[in-house]
């Protein structure tokens, strides 16, 4: 009969918390253009016709006629207007939607970032407020915006998505997958139904390549199945039903102390890779583990270590029955594939029990496939000690002594109680001894009790000879009953010991997490981690951190251990590669320590070192899963401290930059007023002879200082984000000619060569910012090249858009300085001779990037420097014949 399944209290609590909230439906797609918004609007229109109160909170049609046609019949709540840096932006009016309080609201683009000044920085937070108010929401999102998949998508699309949605948003949502084959999506893109033709061509070569679309489609299909599976599991937990259905594959591999366990783990890994499924490695620790030999303990540790290195989640469960634990865990992890090992011809009796375990799993679960992996295991050498139950000689002595004491007491009291109840009294020392000292001590006490009862209380007395058949049966039954009760008592003792150890470990984990949360410095955290791991794992533990070119022990016990050269090499290897090394691993096994990385998404932040007693594994096999949990918590604690430190440093930098910007702005304004007066006075002075030369010096230096102050003001505007480009169609020829004319006076006597492609299109840019950027580039070329060398300006059509090159014949940019040259106050090798503030190129970079362009620097092969402004296809203005007419 299937085990009874009761509703989960946690699931019932979560269901209760959802009462009164609105429901969220997410239309999930692999890429833009698959039809998410279209399907959302279509369902919204259907619900409106069915009598529901449906409104549009915000929908982006992107100029698609089919989408606009679906918007028309639906009521739309006007958007809220927000002015930011001189630009008028529109966002969903959250307050208007709450006041209207419809049954259903359609909110497009779940991952959208709201304009500064909105109530919430993210649209998904707006939706959360609507759900709390009891309003149902329909929304859309692409798979690349899921937070946990951001780096996965970026790894093959080479596009880092900045707008992401936390995974928790999807937990209680209804997911509807909008699927479209890549071939159909590419055709829609080519037909101009997603982007304009020029953007479409660029997209096909990059994000919308067929390989990317296939990978995105597989990703969205798998994760949609996982979300659905989670909903099914939640529903079954609430209803107290075990439907046996899982939406994805899950692998559970049984790990034992057998030498063939490595083959079993590798087979499970191959199966998990083929099915692209998560894998859990389960070790069931029974009382029999206390009798493992050193070789068996070592092999078990190797098997668990191999499973962890292959990406398996380790679970070590104390239990008195392996079969029962396997069945329970199959249900807990909802396993669909169970992998176990079976030796060829060795320990046949044990594997008859394994066959019963297989049958139990088949009978008590549903939908589970079981894989038995055969392996060859060498027969173990005969050892008579293996047939003796584990225990202590002290327990055996106590058992014999307790039977002797009871015999003496019974001999004295038999005149009052008779011989009848004496055989039952012998059960007392058997049960007591088994309860306190284990099965072996109870077995010794049972045998001693049978012999004592026969010798002292059965005729003929003081011999082991029994004449009466009744007395024979009585003596035999006494031994049998004593053995059975002793075994039951020993099992109860073992179960209690396992439960106590499990409770102690859980309490230790909780205490560890609490203390880590209270730690505020790296040193305090490191020492806390060392002390707790030493206590819970019962092995010598140290913590190491990067220090200069190497590593340094930052937390240790009473005395700081000395690491050998091999130990240091192993620790440094862990820091560089983020993988375990040292004894018990596959790397630098000569080290006495086993080093484990504290690794997070930020990289390897610290190292833990473990060393066990001589001849023992650095981490006991029965505590391998506990060690993994502790290491994960320690890594997260270091990540928290690192992020807090980074945030504090960023705040200091922000305050410093804000103060510096304010100082520069104030200084520039305060100095500009007297400079203007000096320049005007110099212009007004009419002088001849020596005075004329002095006046010209005053005039030129005042102008140079004025340009420097202008550069400071421009840089301050850029860094404060106050540069708002006024984008309009401009002719690149006009911008280049205007810049050359503006510099005609300062470039007097210099040769400036311009080569402009007559077929260059109009581009959308800010004419003033573009002109200023070109002025600085040409002025920079004039400063860093001899007067005899010409300055060239070349405007041409590149593969991805218009390109403007400014070339000079100077010494060229030093190798490796191509990026640094655009930093503030960065100056070239000849800057001492040429003067300059070192701000010009930083201003160029700021203005160019504000318009959505890029600028780069390179060293010319024939000598000199090349500065290139690249204008993307998106900025090209396409003029049709209708526009001309």
PDB file of C-alpha atoms in Angstrom, residues 388-403 426-449 482-483 485-487 489-490 493:
ATOM      1  CA  UNK A 388      31.847 -10.175  15.553  1.00  0.00           C
ATOM      2  CA  UNK A 389      29.276  -7.425  16.180  1.00  0.00           C
ATOM      3  CA  UNK A 390      30.843  -4.087  16.916  1.00  0.00           C
ATOM      4  CA  UNK A 391      31.053  -3.039  20.518  1.00  0.00           C
ATOM      5  CA  UNK A 392      33.400  -2.522  23.434  1.00  0.00           C
ATOM      6  CA  UNK A 393      34.962  -4.988  25.846  1.00  0.00           C
ATOM      7  CA  UNK A 394      33.773  -2.773  28.675  1.00  0.00           C
ATOM      8  CA  UNK A 395      30.189  -3.309  27.556  1.00  0.00           C
ATOM      9  CA  UNK A 396      30.751  -7.063  27.437  1.00  0.00           C
ATOM     10  CA  UNK A 397      32.150  -6.989  30.976  1.00  0.00           C
ATOM     11  CA  UNK A 398      29.206  -4.951  32.228  1.00  0.00           C
ATOM     12  CA  UNK A 399      26.810  -7.428  30.637  1.00  0.00           C
ATOM     13  CA  UNK A 400      28.471 -10.400  32.345  1.00  0.00           C
ATOM     14  CA  UNK A 401      28.714  -8.525  35.661  1.00  0.00           C
ATOM     15  CA  UNK A 402      25.028  -7.542  35.556  1.00  0.00           C
ATOM     16  CA  UNK A 403      24.005 -11.167  34.903  1.00  0.00           C
ATOM     17  CA  UNK A 426      17.211 -12.376  33.324  1.00  0.00           C
ATOM     18  CA  UNK A 427      15.737 -10.164  30.565  1.00  0.00           C
ATOM     19  CA  UNK A 428      16.402  -7.079  32.703  1.00  0.00           C
ATOM     20  CA  UNK A 429      20.243  -7.077  32.468  1.00  0.00           C
ATOM     21  CA  UNK A 430      20.031  -8.040  28.787  1.00  0.00           C
ATOM     22  CA  UNK A 431      17.772  -5.084  27.872  1.00  0.00           C
ATOM     23  CA  UNK A 432      19.708  -2.658  30.090  1.00  0.00           C
ATOM     24  CA  UNK A 433      23.075  -3.683  28.719  1.00  0.00           C
ATOM     25  CA  UNK A 434      21.889  -3.536  25.079  1.00  0.00           C
ATOM     26  CA  UNK A 435      20.347  -0.101  25.667  1.00  0.00           C
ATOM     27  CA  UNK A 436      23.523   1.409  27.093  1.00  0.00           C
ATOM     28  CA  UNK A 437      26.289  -0.498  25.314  1.00  0.00           C
ATOM     29  CA  UNK A 438      24.825  -1.791  22.066  1.00  0.00           C
ATOM     30  CA  UNK A 439      23.882  -5.106  20.528  1.00  0.00           C
ATOM     31  CA  UNK A 440      27.121  -6.986  21.198  1.00  0.00           C
ATOM     32  CA  UNK A 441      27.015  -6.306  24.923  1.00  0.00           C
ATOM     33  CA  UNK A 442      23.352  -7.377  24.961  1.00  0.00           C
ATOM     34  CA  UNK A 443      24.200 -10.568  23.066  1.00  0.00           C
ATOM     35  CA  UNK A 444      26.959 -11.420  25.558  1.00  0.00           C
ATOM     36  CA  UNK A 445      24.543 -10.745  28.425  1.00  0.00           C
ATOM     37  CA  UNK A 446      21.883 -12.981  26.777  1.00  0.00           C
ATOM     38  CA  UNK A 447      24.290 -15.916  26.417  1.00  0.00           C
ATOM     39  CA  UNK A 448      25.554 -15.404  29.969  1.00  0.00           C
ATOM     40  CA  UNK A 449      21.959 -15.305  31.226  1.00  0.00           C
ATOM     41  CA  UNK A 482      16.964 -12.248  25.409  1.00  0.00           C
ATOM     42  CA  UNK A 483      18.718 -11.892  22.041  1.00  0.00           C
ATOM     43  CA  UNK A 485      14.873  -7.953  23.120  1.00  0.00           C
ATOM     44  CA  UNK A 486      18.524  -7.002  23.267  1.00  0.00           C
ATOM     45  CA  UNK A 487      18.577  -6.379  19.523  1.00  0.00           C
ATOM     46  CA  UNK A 489      16.903  -2.238  22.575  1.00  0.00           C
ATOM     47  CA  UNK A 490      20.159  -1.791  20.653  1.00  0.00           C
ATOM     48  CA  UNK A 493      19.596   3.117  21.153  1.00  0.00           C
TER      49      UNK A 493
END
